[in-house]
Short mmCIF file of C-alpha atoms in Angstrom, two decimals:
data_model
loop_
_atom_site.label_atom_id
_atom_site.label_comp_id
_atom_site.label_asym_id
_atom_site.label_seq_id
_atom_site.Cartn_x
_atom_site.Cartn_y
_atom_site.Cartn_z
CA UNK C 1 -0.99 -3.35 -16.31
CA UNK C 2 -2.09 -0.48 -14.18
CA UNK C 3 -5.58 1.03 -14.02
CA UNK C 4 -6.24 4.57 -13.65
CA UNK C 5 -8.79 5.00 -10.55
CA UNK C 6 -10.31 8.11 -10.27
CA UNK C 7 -11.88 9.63 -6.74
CA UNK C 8 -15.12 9.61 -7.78
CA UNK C 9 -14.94 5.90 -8.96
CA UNK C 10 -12.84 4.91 -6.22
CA UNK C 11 -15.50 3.93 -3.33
CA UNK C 12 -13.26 4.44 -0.05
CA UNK C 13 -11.42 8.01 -0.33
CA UNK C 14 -9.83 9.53 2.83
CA UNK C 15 -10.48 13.31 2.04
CA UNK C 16 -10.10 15.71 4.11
CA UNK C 17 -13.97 15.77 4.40
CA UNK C 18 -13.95 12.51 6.05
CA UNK C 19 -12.43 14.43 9.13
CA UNK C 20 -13.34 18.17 8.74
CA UNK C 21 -17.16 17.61 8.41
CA UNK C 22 -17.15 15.72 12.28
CA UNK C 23 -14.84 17.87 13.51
CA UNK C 24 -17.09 21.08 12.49
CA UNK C 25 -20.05 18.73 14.05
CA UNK C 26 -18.29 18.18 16.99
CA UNK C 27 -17.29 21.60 17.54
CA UNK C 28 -20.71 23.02 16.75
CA UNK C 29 -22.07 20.96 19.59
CA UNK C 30 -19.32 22.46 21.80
CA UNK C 31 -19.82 26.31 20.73
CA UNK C 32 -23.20 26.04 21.71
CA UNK C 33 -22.93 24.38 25.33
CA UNK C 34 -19.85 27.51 26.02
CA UNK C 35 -22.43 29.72 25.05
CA UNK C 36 -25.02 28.71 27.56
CA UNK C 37 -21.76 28.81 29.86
CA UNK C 38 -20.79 31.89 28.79
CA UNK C 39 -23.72 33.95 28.83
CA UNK C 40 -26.03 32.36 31.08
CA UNK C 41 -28.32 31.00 28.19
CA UNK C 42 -30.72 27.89 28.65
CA UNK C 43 -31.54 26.45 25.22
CA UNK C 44 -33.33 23.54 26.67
CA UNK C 45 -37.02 24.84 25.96
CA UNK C 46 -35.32 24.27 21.89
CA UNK C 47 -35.79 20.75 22.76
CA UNK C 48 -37.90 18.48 21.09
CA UNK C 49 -41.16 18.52 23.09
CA UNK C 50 -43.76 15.95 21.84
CA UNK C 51 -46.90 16.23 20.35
CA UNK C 52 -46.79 20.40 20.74
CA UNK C 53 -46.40 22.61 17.74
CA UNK C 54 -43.96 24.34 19.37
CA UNK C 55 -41.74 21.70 20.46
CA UNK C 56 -41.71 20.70 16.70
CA UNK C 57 -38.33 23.21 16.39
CA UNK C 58 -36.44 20.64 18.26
CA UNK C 59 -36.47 18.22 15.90
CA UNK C 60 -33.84 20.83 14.57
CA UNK C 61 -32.41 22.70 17.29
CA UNK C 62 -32.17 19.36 20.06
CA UNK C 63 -29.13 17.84 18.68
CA UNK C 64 -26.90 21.05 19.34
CA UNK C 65 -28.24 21.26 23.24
CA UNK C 66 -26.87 19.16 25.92
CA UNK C 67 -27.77 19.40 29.76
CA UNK C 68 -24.23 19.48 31.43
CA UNK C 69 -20.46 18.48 31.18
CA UNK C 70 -20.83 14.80 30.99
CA UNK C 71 -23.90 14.79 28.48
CA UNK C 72 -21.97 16.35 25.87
CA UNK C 73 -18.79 14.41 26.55
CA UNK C 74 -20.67 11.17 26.37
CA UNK C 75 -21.90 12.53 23.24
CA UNK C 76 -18.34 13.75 21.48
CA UNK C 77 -16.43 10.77 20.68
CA UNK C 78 -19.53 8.99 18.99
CA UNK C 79 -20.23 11.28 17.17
CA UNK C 80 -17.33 12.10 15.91
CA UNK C 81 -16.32 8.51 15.12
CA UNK C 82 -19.62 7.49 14.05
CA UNK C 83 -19.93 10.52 11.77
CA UNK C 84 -16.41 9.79 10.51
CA UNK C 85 -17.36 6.24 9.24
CA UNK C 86 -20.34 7.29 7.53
CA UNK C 87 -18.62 9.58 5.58
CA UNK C 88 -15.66 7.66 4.91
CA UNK C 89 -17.78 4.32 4.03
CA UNK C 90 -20.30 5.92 2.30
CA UNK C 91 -19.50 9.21 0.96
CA UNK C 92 -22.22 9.12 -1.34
CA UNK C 93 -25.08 8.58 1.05
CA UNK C 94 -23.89 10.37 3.99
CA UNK C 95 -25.16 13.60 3.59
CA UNK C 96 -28.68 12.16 2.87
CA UNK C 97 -28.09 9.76 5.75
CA UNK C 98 -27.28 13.00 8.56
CA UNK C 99 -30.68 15.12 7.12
CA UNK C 100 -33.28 12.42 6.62
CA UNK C 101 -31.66 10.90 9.82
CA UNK C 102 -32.24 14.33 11.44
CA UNK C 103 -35.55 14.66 10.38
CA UNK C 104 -37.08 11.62 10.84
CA UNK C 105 -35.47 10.49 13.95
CA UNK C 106 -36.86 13.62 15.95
CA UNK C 107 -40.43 13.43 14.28
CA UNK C 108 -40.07 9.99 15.78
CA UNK C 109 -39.32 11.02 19.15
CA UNK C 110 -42.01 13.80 18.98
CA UNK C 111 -44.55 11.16 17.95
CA UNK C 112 -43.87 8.37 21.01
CA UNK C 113 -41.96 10.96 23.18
CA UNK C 114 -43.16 12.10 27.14
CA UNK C 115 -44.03 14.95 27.82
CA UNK C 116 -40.81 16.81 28.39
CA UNK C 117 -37.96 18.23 26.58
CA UNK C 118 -35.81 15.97 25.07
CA UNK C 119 -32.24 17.52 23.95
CA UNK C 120 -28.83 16.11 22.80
CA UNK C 121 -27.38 14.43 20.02
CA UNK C 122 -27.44 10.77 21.41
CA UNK C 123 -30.62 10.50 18.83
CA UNK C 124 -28.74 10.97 15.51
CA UNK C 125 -25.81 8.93 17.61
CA UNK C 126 -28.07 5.97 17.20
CA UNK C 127 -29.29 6.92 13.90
CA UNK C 128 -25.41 6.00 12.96
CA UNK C 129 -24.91 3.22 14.67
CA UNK C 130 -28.09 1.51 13.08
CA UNK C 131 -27.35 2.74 9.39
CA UNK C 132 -23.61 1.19 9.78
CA UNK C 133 -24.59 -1.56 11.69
CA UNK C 134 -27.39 -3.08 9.59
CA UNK C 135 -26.31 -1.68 5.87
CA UNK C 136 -22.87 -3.50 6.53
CA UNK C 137 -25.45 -6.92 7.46
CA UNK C 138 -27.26 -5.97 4.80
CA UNK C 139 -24.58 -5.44 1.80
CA UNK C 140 -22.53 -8.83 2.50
CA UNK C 141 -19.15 -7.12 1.38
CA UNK C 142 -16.38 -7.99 3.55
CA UNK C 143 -15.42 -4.62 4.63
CA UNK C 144 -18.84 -2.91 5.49
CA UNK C 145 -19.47 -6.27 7.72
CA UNK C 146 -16.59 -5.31 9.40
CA UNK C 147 -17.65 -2.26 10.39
CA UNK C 148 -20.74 -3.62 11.44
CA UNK C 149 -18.86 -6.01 13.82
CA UNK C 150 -16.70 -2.49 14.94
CA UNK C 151 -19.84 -0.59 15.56
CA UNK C 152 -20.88 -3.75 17.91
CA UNK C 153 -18.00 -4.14 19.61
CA UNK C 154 -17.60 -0.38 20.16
CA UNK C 155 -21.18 0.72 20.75
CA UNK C 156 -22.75 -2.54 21.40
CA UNK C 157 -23.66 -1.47 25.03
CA UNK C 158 -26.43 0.97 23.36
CA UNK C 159 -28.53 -1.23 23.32
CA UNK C 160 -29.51 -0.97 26.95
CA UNK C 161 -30.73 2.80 26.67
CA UNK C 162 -33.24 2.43 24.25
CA UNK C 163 -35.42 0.34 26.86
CA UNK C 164 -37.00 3.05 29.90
CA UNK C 165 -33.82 2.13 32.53
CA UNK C 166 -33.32 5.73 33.87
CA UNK C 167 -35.56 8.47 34.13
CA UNK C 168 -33.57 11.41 33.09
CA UNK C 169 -32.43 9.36 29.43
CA UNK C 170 -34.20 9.79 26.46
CA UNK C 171 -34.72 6.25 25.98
CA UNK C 172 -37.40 7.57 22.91
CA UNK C 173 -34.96 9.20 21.43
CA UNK C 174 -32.91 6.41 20.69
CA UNK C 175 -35.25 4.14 19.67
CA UNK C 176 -36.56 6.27 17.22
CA UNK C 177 -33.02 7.12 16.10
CA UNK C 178 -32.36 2.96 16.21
CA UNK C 179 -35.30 2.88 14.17
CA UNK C 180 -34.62 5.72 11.52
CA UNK C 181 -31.20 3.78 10.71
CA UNK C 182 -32.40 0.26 10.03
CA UNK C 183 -35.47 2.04 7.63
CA UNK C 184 -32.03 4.12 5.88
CA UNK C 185 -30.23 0.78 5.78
CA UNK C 186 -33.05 -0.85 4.42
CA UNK C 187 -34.10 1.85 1.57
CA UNK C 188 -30.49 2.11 0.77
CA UNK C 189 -29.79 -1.59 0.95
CA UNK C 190 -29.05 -1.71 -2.66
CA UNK C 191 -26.07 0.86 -2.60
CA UNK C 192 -23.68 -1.16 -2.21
CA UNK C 193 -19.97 0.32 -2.79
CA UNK C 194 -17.57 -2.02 -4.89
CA UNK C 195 -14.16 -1.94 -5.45
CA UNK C 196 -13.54 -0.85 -9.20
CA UNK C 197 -12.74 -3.80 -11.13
CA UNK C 198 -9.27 -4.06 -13.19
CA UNK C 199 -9.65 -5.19 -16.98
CA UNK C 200 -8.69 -8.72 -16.04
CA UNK C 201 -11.35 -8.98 -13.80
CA UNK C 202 -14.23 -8.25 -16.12
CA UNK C 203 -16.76 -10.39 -18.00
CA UNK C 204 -15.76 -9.06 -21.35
CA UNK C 205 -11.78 -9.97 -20.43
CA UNK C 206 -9.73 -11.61 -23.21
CA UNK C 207 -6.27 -12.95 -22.57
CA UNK C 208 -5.28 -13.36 -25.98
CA UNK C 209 -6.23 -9.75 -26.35
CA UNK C 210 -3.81 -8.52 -23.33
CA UNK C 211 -1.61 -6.69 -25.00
CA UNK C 212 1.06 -7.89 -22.04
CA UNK C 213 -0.30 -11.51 -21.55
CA UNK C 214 0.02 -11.72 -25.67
CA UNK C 215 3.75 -11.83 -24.49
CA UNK C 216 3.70 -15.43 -22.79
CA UNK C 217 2.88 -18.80 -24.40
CA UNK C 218 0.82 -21.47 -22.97
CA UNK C 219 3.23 -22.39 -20.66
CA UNK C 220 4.70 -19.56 -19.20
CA UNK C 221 7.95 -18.57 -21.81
CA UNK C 222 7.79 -15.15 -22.38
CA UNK C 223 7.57 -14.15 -25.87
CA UNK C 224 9.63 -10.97 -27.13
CA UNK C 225 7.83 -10.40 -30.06
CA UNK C 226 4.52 -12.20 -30.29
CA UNK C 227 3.46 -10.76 -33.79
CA UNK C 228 6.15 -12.07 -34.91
CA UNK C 229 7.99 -9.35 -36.39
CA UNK C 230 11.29 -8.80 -37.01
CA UNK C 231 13.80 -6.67 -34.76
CA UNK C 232 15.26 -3.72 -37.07
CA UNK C 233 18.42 -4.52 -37.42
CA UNK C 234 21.35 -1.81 -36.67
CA UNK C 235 24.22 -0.98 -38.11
CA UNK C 236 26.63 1.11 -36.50
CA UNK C 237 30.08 2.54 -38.55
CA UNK C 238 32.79 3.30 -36.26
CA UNK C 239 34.67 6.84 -37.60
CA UNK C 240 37.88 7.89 -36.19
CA UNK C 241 38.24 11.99 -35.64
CA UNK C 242 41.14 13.75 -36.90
CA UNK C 243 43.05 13.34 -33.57
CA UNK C 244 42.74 9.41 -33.31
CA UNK C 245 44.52 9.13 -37.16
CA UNK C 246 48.15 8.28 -37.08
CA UNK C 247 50.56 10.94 -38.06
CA UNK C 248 52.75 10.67 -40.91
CA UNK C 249 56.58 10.67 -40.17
#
């Protein structure tokens, strides 16, 4: 018995979304470091500066600006795989997951930041990591815990840069991102994505009601009519054609 699973009810769809939307993320992030390149633009005063009016714009503009070569390529592939998972795991939340996380994660680092512009997208980086690392913890479904255990093994090594070890690294902006994911994963601990059940599996199952298992007795015979009904019975009248009759001598 087969049953019909829909996208929208199936919870783990590779769309082309699950790609696209990192790559345009990824590439956005790019575009805007050629253009400083290009034109001889600094964007850095977009930066998140904290506890200024002014520097409140970064909280937008400071995950698009990077400081050289190696910030942004640091940045790239977690991003993009991060960003990937989050939208292949949890298509339903991740939209709300990359805004709030925006938001909330830079208000953060404007709140405990220093004074000085802080700029890349290493914050919502750890906003990720903490939303797929704890809401996997947190949902106890063997898949998402998986992930979890991916997102350690990949990105464990975070860790170390949310604590003041070099001068030049927004440490505050990763805690706060660190921060803003575990308070996601906890408001969101609920959502939980399941595997759509199949008829057998449900509560309100009846074998005796299986229109296939109605075919197979209590010990495993299989039953060709289990209503009991009669087969129609056929008749078939063999008719030779004018060529098949014997001539007459």
């Amino acid at each position: 018995m087969r049953v019909q699973k829909s996208a929208n009810s199936e919870p783990f769809v590779f769309t082309t979304g699950v790609v696209g939307y990192p790559l345009i993320f990824v590439l956005a992030i790019w575009i805007v470091f050629w253009m400083e390149i290009r034109f001889g633009w600094d964007f850095t005063s977009f930066g998140i500066y904290p506890r200024t009016l002014e520097g409140l714009r970064g909280i937008v503009f400071s995950p698009f600006i990077h400081s050289g070569i190696k910030h942004l390529f640091h940045n790239t592939v977690p991003l993009f795989v991060l960003t990937l998972s989050l939208f292949y795991f949890y298509r339903k939340l991740s939209w709300k997951i990359l805004l709030f996380g925006l938001l909330l994660s830079g208000f953060l680092t404007w709140l405990i930041g220093r004074p000085a512009f802080h700029i890349g997208a290493s914050g919502m980086i750890y906003v990720l990591a903490g939303f797929l690392f704890f809401k996997g913890i947190f949902s106890r479904y063997f898949r998402l815990v998986a992930l979890s255990l991916i997102v350690v093994f990949l990105y464990g090594g975070l860790l170390w840069y949310i604590t003041p070890i070099d001068p030049k690294i927004s440490w505050e902006g990763h805690l706060a991102g660190l921060l803003s994911g575990l308070i996601f994963a906890l408001i969101y601990r609920q959502n939980v994505a399941r595997a759509p059940k199949y008829e057998w599996e449900k509560e309100t199952y009846r074998e005796e009601e299986d229109p296939f298992m109605r075919h197979f007795d209590e010990h495993g015979n299989f039953i060709e009519n289990p209503d009991g009904e009669d087969e129609p019975l056929y008749v078939y009248h063999y008719k030779r054609e004018e060529k098949d009759r014997p001539k007459a001598e």
